[in-house]
């Protein structure tokens, strides 16, 4: 059974940084692409960043140059480093796993709230 548990969300001022973590059960990172989605109030869920099993990453245009997805296979953990945060980054962020890094939507975590506000 695939289990994903996010942590690291919170309140941050515009221009600040946060790092989200996603702890995965089992050898998920060896077998699946991983990703981070987000859903703001009244908005559709969107893919923010994905990382393939081989390690290559892809990003939404809105976060390119500001967010970095990475993973530590030894710790079964995926990270999303978010820098230069903007109010429009406010959303619930979800960790996910799936077959493809551009749509890793087979398994989901419970989500963690990120609020960017002064």
C-alpha atoms as an extended CHARMM CRD file, in Angstrom:
* protein
*
       118  EXT
         1         1  UNK       CA              0.0000000000        0.0000000000        0.0000000000  PROA      1               0.0000000000
         2         2  UNK       CA              1.3460000000        3.4040000000       -0.9890000000  PROA      2               0.0000000000
         3         3  UNK       CA              1.2800000000        6.0260000000        1.7310000000  PROA      3               0.0000000000
         4         4  UNK       CA              2.4240000000        9.6250000000        1.3420000000  PROA      4               0.0000000000
         5         5  UNK       CA              2.6460000000       12.0450000000        4.2620000000  PROA      5               0.0000000000
         6         6  UNK       CA              3.4110000000       15.7210000000        3.7030000000  PROA      6               0.0000000000
         7         7  UNK       CA              4.8670000000       18.1670000000        6.1920000000  PROA      7               0.0000000000
         8         8  UNK       CA              6.4430000000       21.6070000000        6.2480000000  PROA      8               0.0000000000
         9         9  UNK       CA              3.5550000000       23.8600000000        5.3220000000  PROA      9               0.0000000000
        10        10  UNK       CA              2.7500000000       27.0630000000        7.1440000000  PROA      10              0.0000000000
        11        11  UNK       CA              2.4870000000       30.8270000000        6.9780000000  PROA      11              0.0000000000
        12        12  UNK       CA              5.2670000000       32.7840000000        5.3040000000  PROA      12              0.0000000000
        13        13  UNK       CA              5.6870000000       36.3650000000        4.1650000000  PROA      13              0.0000000000
        14        14  UNK       CA              5.9940000000       37.2560000000        0.4770000000  PROA      14              0.0000000000
        15        15  UNK       CA              9.5510000000       36.7170000000       -0.6810000000  PROA      15              0.0000000000
        16        16  UNK       CA             10.1410000000       34.0550000000        1.9460000000  PROA      16              0.0000000000
        17        17  UNK       CA             10.9460000000       30.3660000000        1.6530000000  PROA      17              0.0000000000
        18        18  UNK       CA              9.5000000000       27.0490000000        2.7670000000  PROA      18              0.0000000000
        19        19  UNK       CA             10.5250000000       23.4560000000        2.2510000000  PROA      19              0.0000000000
        20        20  UNK       CA              7.8730000000       20.8020000000        2.0070000000  PROA      20              0.0000000000
        21        21  UNK       CA              8.6620000000       17.1630000000        2.7000000000  PROA      21              0.0000000000
        22        22  UNK       CA              6.8270000000       14.0350000000        1.6290000000  PROA      22              0.0000000000
        23        23  UNK       CA              7.6070000000       10.8050000000        3.4370000000  PROA      23              0.0000000000
        24        24  UNK       CA              6.7220000000        7.7800000000        1.3380000000  PROA      24              0.0000000000
        25        25  UNK       CA              6.1460000000        4.2270000000        2.5200000000  PROA      25              0.0000000000
        26        26  UNK       CA              8.0940000000        1.3700000000        0.9990000000  PROA      26              0.0000000000
        27        27  UNK       CA             10.2760000000        1.6480000000       -2.0850000000  PROA      27              0.0000000000
        28        28  UNK       CA              7.9800000000        4.0750000000       -3.8520000000  PROA      28              0.0000000000
        29        29  UNK       CA             10.7310000000        6.3390000000       -5.1280000000  PROA      29              0.0000000000
        30        30  UNK       CA             12.3460000000        3.4210000000       -6.9320000000  PROA      30              0.0000000000
        31        31  UNK       CA              9.1560000000        2.4850000000       -8.7320000000  PROA      31              0.0000000000
        32        32  UNK       CA              7.2000000000        5.6930000000       -9.3070000000  PROA      32              0.0000000000
        33        33  UNK       CA              7.5660000000        9.2130000000      -10.5360000000  PROA      33              0.0000000000
        34        34  UNK       CA              6.7720000000       11.7130000000       -7.7990000000  PROA      34              0.0000000000
        35        35  UNK       CA              5.1620000000       15.0950000000       -7.8730000000  PROA      35              0.0000000000
        36        36  UNK       CA              3.7510000000       18.0630000000       -6.0450000000  PROA      36              0.0000000000
        37        37  UNK       CA              0.3450000000       19.4590000000       -6.9200000000  PROA      37              0.0000000000
        38        38  UNK       CA             -1.4370000000       22.4250000000       -5.4010000000  PROA      38              0.0000000000
        39        39  UNK       CA             -5.0010000000       23.6320000000       -5.1930000000  PROA      39              0.0000000000
        40        40  UNK       CA             -5.9210000000       27.1640000000       -4.2670000000  PROA      40              0.0000000000
        41        41  UNK       CA             -9.3630000000       28.1980000000       -3.0860000000  PROA      41              0.0000000000
        42        42  UNK       CA            -11.7800000000       28.0800000000       -5.9790000000  PROA      42              0.0000000000
        43        43  UNK       CA             -9.1110000000       26.8030000000       -8.3530000000  PROA      43              0.0000000000
        44        44  UNK       CA             -8.4100000000       23.5060000000      -10.0400000000  PROA      44              0.0000000000
        45        45  UNK       CA             -5.6060000000       21.2890000000       -8.7960000000  PROA      45              0.0000000000
        46        46  UNK       CA             -2.4440000000       21.8770000000      -10.8170000000  PROA      46              0.0000000000
        47        47  UNK       CA              0.8890000000       20.1180000000      -11.1100000000  PROA      47              0.0000000000
        48        48  UNK       CA              3.6540000000       22.2700000000       -9.6520000000  PROA      48              0.0000000000
        49        49  UNK       CA              6.6420000000       19.9780000000      -10.1220000000  PROA      49              0.0000000000
        50        50  UNK       CA              7.3930000000       16.3810000000      -10.9980000000  PROA      50              0.0000000000
        51        51  UNK       CA             10.4560000000       14.1860000000      -10.7900000000  PROA      51              0.0000000000
        52        52  UNK       CA             10.8710000000       11.0670000000      -12.8880000000  PROA      52              0.0000000000
        53        53  UNK       CA             12.2910000000        7.7580000000      -11.6650000000  PROA      53              0.0000000000
        54        54  UNK       CA             15.5010000000        8.6580000000      -13.4790000000  PROA      54              0.0000000000
        55        55  UNK       CA             15.7190000000       11.9670000000      -11.6160000000  PROA      55              0.0000000000
        56        56  UNK       CA             14.7800000000       14.4800000000      -14.2860000000  PROA      56              0.0000000000
        57        57  UNK       CA             12.4390000000       17.2290000000      -13.1350000000  PROA      57              0.0000000000
        58        58  UNK       CA              9.6840000000       19.2830000000      -14.7220000000  PROA      58              0.0000000000
        59        59  UNK       CA              7.9880000000       22.4210000000      -13.4440000000  PROA      59              0.0000000000
        60        60  UNK       CA              4.9590000000       24.5650000000      -14.0300000000  PROA      60              0.0000000000
        61        61  UNK       CA              5.8890000000       27.8030000000      -15.7770000000  PROA      61              0.0000000000
        62        62  UNK       CA              4.5870000000       29.8040000000      -12.8240000000  PROA      62              0.0000000000
        63        63  UNK       CA              7.1860000000       28.3270000000      -10.4470000000  PROA      63              0.0000000000
        64        64  UNK       CA             10.1970000000       27.8280000000      -12.7100000000  PROA      64              0.0000000000
        65        65  UNK       CA             13.2980000000       29.3700000000      -11.1730000000  PROA      65              0.0000000000
        66        66  UNK       CA             11.6560000000       29.6160000000       -7.7390000000  PROA      66              0.0000000000
        67        67  UNK       CA             10.7690000000       26.0380000000       -6.7790000000  PROA      67              0.0000000000
        68        68  UNK       CA             12.9980000000       22.9640000000       -6.7550000000  PROA      68              0.0000000000
        69        69  UNK       CA             11.8700000000       19.3730000000       -6.4440000000  PROA      69              0.0000000000
        70        70  UNK       CA             14.3340000000       16.8080000000       -5.1470000000  PROA      70              0.0000000000
        71        71  UNK       CA             14.3640000000       13.4150000000       -3.5300000000  PROA      71              0.0000000000
        72        72  UNK       CA             16.4080000000       11.3180000000       -1.1340000000  PROA      72              0.0000000000
        73        73  UNK       CA             15.8840000000        7.6790000000       -2.0310000000  PROA      73              0.0000000000
        74        74  UNK       CA             17.6870000000        6.5010000000        1.1070000000  PROA      74              0.0000000000
        75        75  UNK       CA             15.1070000000        8.3390000000        3.2080000000  PROA      75              0.0000000000
        76        76  UNK       CA             12.1190000000        7.6180000000        0.9300000000  PROA      76              0.0000000000
        77        77  UNK       CA             11.4460000000       11.3450000000        0.9460000000  PROA      77              0.0000000000
        78        78  UNK       CA             10.6210000000       13.9240000000       -1.7120000000  PROA      78              0.0000000000
        79        79  UNK       CA             11.1060000000       17.6330000000       -1.1360000000  PROA      79              0.0000000000
        80        80  UNK       CA              9.8000000000       20.8430000000       -2.6170000000  PROA      80              0.0000000000
        81        81  UNK       CA             11.9840000000       23.8510000000       -1.8940000000  PROA      81              0.0000000000
        82        82  UNK       CA              9.9610000000       27.0000000000       -2.4590000000  PROA      82              0.0000000000
        83        83  UNK       CA             11.7660000000       30.3330000000       -2.6660000000  PROA      83              0.0000000000
        84        84  UNK       CA             10.6350000000       33.8590000000       -3.5190000000  PROA      84              0.0000000000
        85        85  UNK       CA              7.1150000000       32.9350000000       -2.5180000000  PROA      85              0.0000000000
        86        86  UNK       CA              4.2130000000       35.0330000000       -3.7400000000  PROA      86              0.0000000000
        87        87  UNK       CA              0.6640000000       35.4210000000       -2.4080000000  PROA      87              0.0000000000
        88        88  UNK       CA             -0.5940000000       33.5300000000       -5.4610000000  PROA      88              0.0000000000
        89        89  UNK       CA              1.3800000000       30.4820000000       -4.2690000000  PROA      89              0.0000000000
        90        90  UNK       CA             -1.1070000000       30.1490000000       -1.4100000000  PROA      90              0.0000000000
        91        91  UNK       CA             -2.7330000000       26.7210000000       -1.6990000000  PROA      91              0.0000000000
        92        92  UNK       CA             -2.9620000000       23.2580000000       -0.2700000000  PROA      92              0.0000000000
        93        93  UNK       CA              0.0360000000       21.3270000000       -1.5680000000  PROA      93              0.0000000000
        94        94  UNK       CA             -0.2620000000       17.6090000000       -2.2420000000  PROA      94              0.0000000000
        95        95  UNK       CA              2.4510000000       15.0290000000       -2.7100000000  PROA      95              0.0000000000
        96        96  UNK       CA              1.6870000000       12.4240000000       -5.3290000000  PROA      96              0.0000000000
        97        97  UNK       CA              3.0780000000        9.3510000000       -7.0520000000  PROA      97              0.0000000000
        98        98  UNK       CA              2.3830000000        7.8500000000      -10.4400000000  PROA      98              0.0000000000
        99        99  UNK       CA              3.7260000000        6.4120000000      -13.6450000000  PROA      99              0.0000000000
       100       100  UNK       CA              4.7680000000        9.6890000000      -15.2920000000  PROA      100             0.0000000000
       101       101  UNK       CA              6.4130000000       12.8260000000      -13.9080000000  PROA      101             0.0000000000
       102       102  UNK       CA              4.1350000000       15.0380000000      -15.9850000000  PROA      102             0.0000000000
       103       103  UNK       CA              1.0630000000       13.4200000000      -14.4310000000  PROA      103             0.0000000000
       104       104  UNK       CA              1.9510000000       11.5530000000      -11.2230000000  PROA      104             0.0000000000
       105       105  UNK       CA             -1.6270000000       11.1970000000      -10.0580000000  PROA      105             0.0000000000
       106       106  UNK       CA             -2.1200000000        7.5890000000       -8.9830000000  PROA      106             0.0000000000
       107       107  UNK       CA             -1.5350000000        8.1090000000       -5.2680000000  PROA      107             0.0000000000
       108       108  UNK       CA             -2.0060000000       11.1380000000       -3.0410000000  PROA      108             0.0000000000
       109       109  UNK       CA             -1.0290000000       12.4980000000        0.3270000000  PROA      109             0.0000000000
       110       110  UNK       CA             -3.4500000000       14.3580000000        2.5840000000  PROA      110             0.0000000000
       111       111  UNK       CA             -2.0980000000       17.8050000000        1.7270000000  PROA      111             0.0000000000
       112       112  UNK       CA             -0.4060000000       20.6010000000        3.6380000000  PROA      112             0.0000000000
       113       113  UNK       CA             -1.4850000000       24.2500000000        3.6890000000  PROA      113             0.0000000000
       114       114  UNK       CA              0.8930000000       26.9520000000        2.4760000000  PROA      114             0.0000000000
       115       115  UNK       CA             -0.1640000000       30.5440000000        3.0520000000  PROA      115             0.0000000000
       116       116  UNK       CA              1.8640000000       33.4540000000        1.7050000000  PROA      116             0.0000000000
       117       117  UNK       CA              0.7450000000       36.6770000000        3.3150000000  PROA      117             0.0000000000
       118       118  UNK       CA              2.1130000000       39.7290000000        5.0480000000  PROA      118             0.0000000000
